[in-house]
PDB file of N, CA and C in Angstrom:
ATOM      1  N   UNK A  66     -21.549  48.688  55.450  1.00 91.00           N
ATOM      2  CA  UNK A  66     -22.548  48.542  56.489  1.00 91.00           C
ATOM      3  C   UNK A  66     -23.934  48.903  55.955  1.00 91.00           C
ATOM      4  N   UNK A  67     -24.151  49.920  54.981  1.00 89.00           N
ATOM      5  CA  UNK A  67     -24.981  50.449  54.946  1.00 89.00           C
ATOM      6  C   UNK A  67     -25.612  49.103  53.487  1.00 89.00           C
ATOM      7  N   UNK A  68     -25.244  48.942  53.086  1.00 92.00           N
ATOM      8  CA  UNK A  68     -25.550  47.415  51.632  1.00 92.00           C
ATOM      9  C   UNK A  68     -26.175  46.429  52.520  1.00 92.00           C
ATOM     10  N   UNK A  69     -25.454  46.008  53.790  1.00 94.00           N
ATOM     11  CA  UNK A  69     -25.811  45.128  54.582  1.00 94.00           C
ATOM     12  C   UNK A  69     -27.170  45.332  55.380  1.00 94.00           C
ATOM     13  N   UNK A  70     -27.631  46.336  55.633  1.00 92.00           N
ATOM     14  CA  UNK A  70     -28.755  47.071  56.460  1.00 92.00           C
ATOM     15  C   UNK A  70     -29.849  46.761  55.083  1.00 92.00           C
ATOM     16  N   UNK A  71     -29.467  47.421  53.422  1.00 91.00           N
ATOM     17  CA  UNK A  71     -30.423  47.535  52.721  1.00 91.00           C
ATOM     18  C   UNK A  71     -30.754  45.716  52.712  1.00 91.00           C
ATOM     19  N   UNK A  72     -29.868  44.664  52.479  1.00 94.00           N
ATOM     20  CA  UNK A  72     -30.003  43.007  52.543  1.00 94.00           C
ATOM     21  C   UNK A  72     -30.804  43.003  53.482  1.00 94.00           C
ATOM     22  N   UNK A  73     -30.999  42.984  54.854  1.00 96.00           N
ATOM     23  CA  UNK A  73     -31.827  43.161  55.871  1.00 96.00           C
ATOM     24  C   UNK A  73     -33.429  43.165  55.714  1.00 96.00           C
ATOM     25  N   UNK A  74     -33.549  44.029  55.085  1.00 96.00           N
ATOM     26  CA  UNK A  74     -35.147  45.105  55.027  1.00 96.00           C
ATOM     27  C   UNK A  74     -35.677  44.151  54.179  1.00 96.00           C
ATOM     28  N   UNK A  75     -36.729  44.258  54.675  1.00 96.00           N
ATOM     29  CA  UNK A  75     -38.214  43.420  53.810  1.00 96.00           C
ATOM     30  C   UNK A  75     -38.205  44.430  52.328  1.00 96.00           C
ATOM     31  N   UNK A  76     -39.252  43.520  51.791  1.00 96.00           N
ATOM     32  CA  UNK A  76     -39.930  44.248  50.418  1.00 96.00           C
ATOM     33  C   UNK A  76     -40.548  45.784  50.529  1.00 96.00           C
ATOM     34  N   UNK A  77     -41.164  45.488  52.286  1.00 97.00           N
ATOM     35  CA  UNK A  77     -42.296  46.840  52.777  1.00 97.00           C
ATOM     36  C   UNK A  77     -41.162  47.529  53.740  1.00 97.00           C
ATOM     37  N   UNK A  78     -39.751  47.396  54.011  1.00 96.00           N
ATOM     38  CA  UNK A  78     -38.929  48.239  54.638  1.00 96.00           C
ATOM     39  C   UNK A  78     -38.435  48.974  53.132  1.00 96.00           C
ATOM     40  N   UNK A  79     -37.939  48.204  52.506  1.00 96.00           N
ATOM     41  CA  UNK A  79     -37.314  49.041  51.121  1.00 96.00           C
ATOM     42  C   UNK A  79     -38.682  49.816  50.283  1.00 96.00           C
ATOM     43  N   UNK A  80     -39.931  49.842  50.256  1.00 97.00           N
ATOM     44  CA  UNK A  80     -40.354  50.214  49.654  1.00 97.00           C
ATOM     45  C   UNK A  80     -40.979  51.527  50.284  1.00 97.00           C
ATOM     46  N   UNK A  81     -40.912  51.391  51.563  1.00 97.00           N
ATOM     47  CA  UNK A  81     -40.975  52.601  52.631  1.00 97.00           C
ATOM     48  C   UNK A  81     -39.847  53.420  52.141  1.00 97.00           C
ATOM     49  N   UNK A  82     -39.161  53.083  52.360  1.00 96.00           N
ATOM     50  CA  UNK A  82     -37.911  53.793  52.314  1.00 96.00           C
ATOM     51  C   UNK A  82     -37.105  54.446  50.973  1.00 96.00           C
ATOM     52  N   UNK A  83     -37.713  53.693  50.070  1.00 96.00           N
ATOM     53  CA  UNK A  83     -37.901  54.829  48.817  1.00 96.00           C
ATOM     54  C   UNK A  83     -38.813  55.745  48.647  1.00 96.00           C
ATOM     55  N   UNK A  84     -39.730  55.211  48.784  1.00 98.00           N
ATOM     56  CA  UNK A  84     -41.544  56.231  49.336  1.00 98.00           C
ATOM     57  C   UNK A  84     -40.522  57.558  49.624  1.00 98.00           C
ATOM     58  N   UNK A  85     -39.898  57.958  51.379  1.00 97.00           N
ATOM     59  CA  UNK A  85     -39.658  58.469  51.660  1.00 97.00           C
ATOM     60  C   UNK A  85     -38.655  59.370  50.934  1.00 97.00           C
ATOM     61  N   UNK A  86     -37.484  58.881  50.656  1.00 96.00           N
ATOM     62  CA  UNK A  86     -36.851  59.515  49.958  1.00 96.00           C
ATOM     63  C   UNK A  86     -36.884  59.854  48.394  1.00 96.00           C
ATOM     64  N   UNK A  87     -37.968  60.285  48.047  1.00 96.00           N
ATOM     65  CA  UNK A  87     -38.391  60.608  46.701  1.00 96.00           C
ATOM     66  C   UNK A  87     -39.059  61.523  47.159  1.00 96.00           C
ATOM     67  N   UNK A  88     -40.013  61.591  48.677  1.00 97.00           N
ATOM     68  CA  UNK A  88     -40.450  63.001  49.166  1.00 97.00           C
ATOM     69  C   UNK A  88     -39.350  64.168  49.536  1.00 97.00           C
ATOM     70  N   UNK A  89     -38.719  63.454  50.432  1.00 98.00           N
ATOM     71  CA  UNK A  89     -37.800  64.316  50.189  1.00 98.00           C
ATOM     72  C   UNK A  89     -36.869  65.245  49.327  1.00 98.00           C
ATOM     73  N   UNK A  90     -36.542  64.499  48.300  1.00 97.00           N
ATOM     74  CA  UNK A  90     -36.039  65.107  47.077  1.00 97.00           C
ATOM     75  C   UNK A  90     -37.410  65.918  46.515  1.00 97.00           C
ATOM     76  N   UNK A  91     -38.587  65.325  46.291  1.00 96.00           N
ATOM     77  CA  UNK A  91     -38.681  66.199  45.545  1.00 96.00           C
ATOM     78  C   UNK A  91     -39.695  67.899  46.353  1.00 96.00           C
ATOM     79  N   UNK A  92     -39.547  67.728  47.979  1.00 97.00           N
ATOM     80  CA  UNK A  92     -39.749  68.400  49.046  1.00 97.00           C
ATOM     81  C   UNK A  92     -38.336  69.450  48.538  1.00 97.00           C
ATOM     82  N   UNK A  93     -37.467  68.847  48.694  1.00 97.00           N
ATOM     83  CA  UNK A  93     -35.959  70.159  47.907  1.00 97.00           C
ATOM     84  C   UNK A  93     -36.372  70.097  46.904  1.00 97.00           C
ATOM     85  N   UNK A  94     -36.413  70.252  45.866  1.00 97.00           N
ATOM     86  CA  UNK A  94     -36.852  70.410  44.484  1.00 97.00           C
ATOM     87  C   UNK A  94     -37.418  71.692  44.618  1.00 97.00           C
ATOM     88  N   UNK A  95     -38.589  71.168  45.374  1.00 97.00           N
ATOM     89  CA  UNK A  95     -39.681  72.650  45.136  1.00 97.00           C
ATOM     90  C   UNK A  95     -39.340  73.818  46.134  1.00 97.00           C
ATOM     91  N   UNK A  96     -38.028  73.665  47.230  1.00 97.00           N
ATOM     92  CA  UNK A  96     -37.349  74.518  48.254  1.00 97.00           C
ATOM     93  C   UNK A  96     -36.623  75.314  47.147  1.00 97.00           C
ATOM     94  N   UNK A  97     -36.235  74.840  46.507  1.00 97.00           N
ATOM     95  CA  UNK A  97     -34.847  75.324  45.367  1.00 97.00           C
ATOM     96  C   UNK A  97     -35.965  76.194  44.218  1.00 97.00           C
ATOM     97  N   UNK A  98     -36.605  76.136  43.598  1.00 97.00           N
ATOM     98  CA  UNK A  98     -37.407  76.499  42.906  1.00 97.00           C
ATOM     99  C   UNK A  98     -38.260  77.804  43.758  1.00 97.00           C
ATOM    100  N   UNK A  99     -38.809  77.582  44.656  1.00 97.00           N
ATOM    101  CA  UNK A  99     -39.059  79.110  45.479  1.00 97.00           C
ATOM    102  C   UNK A  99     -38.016  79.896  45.903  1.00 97.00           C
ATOM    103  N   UNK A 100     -37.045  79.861  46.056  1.00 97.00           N
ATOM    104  CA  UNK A 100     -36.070  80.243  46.450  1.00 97.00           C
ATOM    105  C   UNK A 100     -35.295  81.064  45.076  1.00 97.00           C
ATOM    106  N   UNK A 101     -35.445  80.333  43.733  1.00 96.00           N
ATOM    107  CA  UNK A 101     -35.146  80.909  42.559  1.00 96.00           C
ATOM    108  C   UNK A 101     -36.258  81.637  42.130  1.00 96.00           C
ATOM    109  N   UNK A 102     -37.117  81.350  42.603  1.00 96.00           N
ATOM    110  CA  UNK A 102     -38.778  81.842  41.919  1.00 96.00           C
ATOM    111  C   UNK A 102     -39.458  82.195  43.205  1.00 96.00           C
ATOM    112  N   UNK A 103     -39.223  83.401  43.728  1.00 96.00           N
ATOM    113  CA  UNK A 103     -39.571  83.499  44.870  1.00 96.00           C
ATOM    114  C   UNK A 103     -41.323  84.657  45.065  1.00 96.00           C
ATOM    115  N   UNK A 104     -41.569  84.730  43.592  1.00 95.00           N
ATOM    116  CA  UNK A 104     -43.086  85.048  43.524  1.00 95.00           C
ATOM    117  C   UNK A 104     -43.861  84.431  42.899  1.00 95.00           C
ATOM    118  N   UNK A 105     -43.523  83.072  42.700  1.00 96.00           N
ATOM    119  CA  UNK A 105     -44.428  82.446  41.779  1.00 96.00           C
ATOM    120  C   UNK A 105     -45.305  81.583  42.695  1.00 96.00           C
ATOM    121  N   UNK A 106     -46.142  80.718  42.029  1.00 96.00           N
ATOM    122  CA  UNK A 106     -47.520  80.441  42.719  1.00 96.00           C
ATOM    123  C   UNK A 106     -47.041  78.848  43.063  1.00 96.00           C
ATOM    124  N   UNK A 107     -47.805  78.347  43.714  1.00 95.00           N
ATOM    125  CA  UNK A 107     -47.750  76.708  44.115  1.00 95.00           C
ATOM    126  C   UNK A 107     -47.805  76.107  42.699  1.00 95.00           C
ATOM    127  N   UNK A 108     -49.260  76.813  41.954  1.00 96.00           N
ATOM    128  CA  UNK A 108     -48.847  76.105  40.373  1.00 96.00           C
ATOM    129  C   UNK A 108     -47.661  75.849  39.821  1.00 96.00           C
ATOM    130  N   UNK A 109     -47.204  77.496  39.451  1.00 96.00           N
ATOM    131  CA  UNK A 109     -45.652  77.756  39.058  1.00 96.00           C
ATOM    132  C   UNK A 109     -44.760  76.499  39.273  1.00 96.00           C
ATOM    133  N   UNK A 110     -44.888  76.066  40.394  1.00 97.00           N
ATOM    134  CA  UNK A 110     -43.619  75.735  40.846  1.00 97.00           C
ATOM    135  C   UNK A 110     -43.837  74.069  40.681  1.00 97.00           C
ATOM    136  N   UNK A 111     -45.316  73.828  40.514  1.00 96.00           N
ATOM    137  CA  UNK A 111     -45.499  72.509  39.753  1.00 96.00           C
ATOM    138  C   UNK A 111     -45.355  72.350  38.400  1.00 96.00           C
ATOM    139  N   UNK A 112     -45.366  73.295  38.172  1.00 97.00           N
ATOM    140  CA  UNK A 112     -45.110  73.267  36.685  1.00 97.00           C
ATOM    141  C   UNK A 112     -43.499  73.430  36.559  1.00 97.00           C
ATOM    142  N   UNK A 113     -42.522  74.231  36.826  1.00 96.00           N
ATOM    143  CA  UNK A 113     -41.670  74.152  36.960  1.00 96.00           C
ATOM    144  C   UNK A 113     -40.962  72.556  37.428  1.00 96.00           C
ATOM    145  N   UNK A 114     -41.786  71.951  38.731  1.00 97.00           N
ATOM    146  CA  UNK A 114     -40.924  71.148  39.228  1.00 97.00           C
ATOM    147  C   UNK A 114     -41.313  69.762  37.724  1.00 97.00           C
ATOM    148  N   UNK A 115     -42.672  70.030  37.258  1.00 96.00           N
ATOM    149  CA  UNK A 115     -42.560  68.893  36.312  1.00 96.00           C
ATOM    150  C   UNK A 115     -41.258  68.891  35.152  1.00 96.00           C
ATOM    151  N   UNK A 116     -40.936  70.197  34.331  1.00 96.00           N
ATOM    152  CA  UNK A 116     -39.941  70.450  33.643  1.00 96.00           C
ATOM    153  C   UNK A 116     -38.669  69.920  33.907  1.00 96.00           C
ATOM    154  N   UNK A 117     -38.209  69.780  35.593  1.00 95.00           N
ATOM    155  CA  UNK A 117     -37.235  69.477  35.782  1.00 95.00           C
ATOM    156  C   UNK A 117     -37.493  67.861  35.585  1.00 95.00           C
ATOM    157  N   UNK A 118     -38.618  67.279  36.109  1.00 95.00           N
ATOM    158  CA  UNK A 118     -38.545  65.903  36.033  1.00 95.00           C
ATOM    159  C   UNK A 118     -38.674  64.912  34.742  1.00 95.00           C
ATOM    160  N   UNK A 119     -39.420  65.989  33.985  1.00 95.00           N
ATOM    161  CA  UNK A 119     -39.812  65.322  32.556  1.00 95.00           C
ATOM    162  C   UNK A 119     -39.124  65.886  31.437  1.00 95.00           C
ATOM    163  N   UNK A 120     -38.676  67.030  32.094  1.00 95.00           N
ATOM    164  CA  UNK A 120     -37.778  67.862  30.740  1.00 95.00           C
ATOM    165  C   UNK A 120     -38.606  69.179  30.322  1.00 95.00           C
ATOM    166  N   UNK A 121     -38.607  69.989  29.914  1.00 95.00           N
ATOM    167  CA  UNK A 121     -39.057  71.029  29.096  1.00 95.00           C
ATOM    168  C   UNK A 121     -39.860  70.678  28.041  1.00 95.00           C
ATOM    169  N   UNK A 122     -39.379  70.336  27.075  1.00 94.00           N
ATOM    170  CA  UNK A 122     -40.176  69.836  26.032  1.00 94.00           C
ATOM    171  C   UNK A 122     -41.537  69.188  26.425  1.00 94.00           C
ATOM    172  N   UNK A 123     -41.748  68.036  26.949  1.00 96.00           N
ATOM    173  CA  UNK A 123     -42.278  67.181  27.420  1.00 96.00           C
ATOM    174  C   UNK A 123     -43.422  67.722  28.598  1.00 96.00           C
ATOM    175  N   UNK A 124     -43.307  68.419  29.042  1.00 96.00           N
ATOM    176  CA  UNK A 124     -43.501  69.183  30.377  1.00 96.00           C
ATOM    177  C   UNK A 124     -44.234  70.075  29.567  1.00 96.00           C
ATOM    178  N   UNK A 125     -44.243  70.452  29.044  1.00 95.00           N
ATOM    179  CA  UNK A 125     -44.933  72.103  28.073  1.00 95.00           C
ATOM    180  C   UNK A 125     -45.949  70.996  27.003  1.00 95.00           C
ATOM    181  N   UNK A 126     -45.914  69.335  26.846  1.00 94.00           N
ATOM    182  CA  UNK A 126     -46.619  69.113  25.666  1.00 94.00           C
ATOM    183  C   UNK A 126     -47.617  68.304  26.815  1.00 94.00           C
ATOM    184  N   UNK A 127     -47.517  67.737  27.814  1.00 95.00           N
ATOM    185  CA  UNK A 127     -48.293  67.471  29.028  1.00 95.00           C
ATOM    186  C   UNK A 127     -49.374  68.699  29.247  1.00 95.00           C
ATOM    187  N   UNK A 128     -48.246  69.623  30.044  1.00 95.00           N
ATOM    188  CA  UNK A 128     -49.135  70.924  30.640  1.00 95.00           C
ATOM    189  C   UNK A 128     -49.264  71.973  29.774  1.00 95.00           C
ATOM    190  N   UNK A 129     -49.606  71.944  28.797  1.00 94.00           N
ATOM    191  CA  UNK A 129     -49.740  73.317  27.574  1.00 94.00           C
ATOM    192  C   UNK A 129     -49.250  74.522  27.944  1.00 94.00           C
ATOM    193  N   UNK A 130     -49.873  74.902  29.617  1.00 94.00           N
ATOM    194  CA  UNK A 130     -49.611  76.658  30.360  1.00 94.00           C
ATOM    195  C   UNK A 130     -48.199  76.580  30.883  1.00 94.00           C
ATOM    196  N   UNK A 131     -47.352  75.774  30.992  1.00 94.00           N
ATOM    197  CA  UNK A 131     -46.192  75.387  31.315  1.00 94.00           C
ATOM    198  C   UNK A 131     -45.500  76.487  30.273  1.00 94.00           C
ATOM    199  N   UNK A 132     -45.974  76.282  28.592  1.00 92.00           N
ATOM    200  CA  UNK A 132     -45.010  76.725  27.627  1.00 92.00           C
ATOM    201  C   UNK A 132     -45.250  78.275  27.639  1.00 92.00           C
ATOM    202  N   UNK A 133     -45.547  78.714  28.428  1.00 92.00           N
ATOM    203  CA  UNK A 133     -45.763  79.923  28.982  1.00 92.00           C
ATOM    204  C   UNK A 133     -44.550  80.545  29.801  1.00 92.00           C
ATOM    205  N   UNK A 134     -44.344  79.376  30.476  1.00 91.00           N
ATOM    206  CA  UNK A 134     -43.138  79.995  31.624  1.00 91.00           C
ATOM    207  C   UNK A 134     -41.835  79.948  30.873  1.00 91.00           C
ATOM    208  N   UNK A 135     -41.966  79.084  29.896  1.00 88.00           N
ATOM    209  CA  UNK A 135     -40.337  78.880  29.491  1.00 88.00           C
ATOM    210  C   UNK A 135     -40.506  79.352  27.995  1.00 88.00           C
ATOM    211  N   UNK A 136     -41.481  80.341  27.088  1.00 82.00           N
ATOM    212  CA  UNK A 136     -41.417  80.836  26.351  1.00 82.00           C
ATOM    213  C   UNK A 136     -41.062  80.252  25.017  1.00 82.00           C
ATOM    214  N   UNK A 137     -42.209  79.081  25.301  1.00 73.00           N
ATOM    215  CA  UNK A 137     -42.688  78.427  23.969  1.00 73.00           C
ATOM    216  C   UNK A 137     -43.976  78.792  23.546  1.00 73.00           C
TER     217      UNK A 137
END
């Protein structure tokens, strides 16, 4: 049912609708991350949430102050 609903939706229903659910995830992302890191700053936790998305490595050669948190 639910394959049949996505056939349905326009270009601008499916593209809504990923929009949305990529906020969401990454709305938990940064729930899960305060919750583990429960004194760190809004930065922190962008920086953190980039690590998870881009990796560590990658994330620390982007954001330089990143390699701070993870002790590079």
């Amino acid at each position: 049912m639910q394959v049949q609903r996505w056939r349905r939706m326009t270009p601008l229903e499916k593209a809504r609708a990923v929009t949305e659910i990529s906020r969401a995830v990454q709305e938990l992302s940064l729930a899960g991350l305060r919750i583990r890191h429960p004194g760190a700053s809004e930065r922190e936790c962008s920086l953190r949430l980039a690590a998870l998305k881009l990796g560590r490595d990658l994330a620390c050669e982007i954001y330089p102050e990143a390699a701070a948190l993870f002790g590079r």
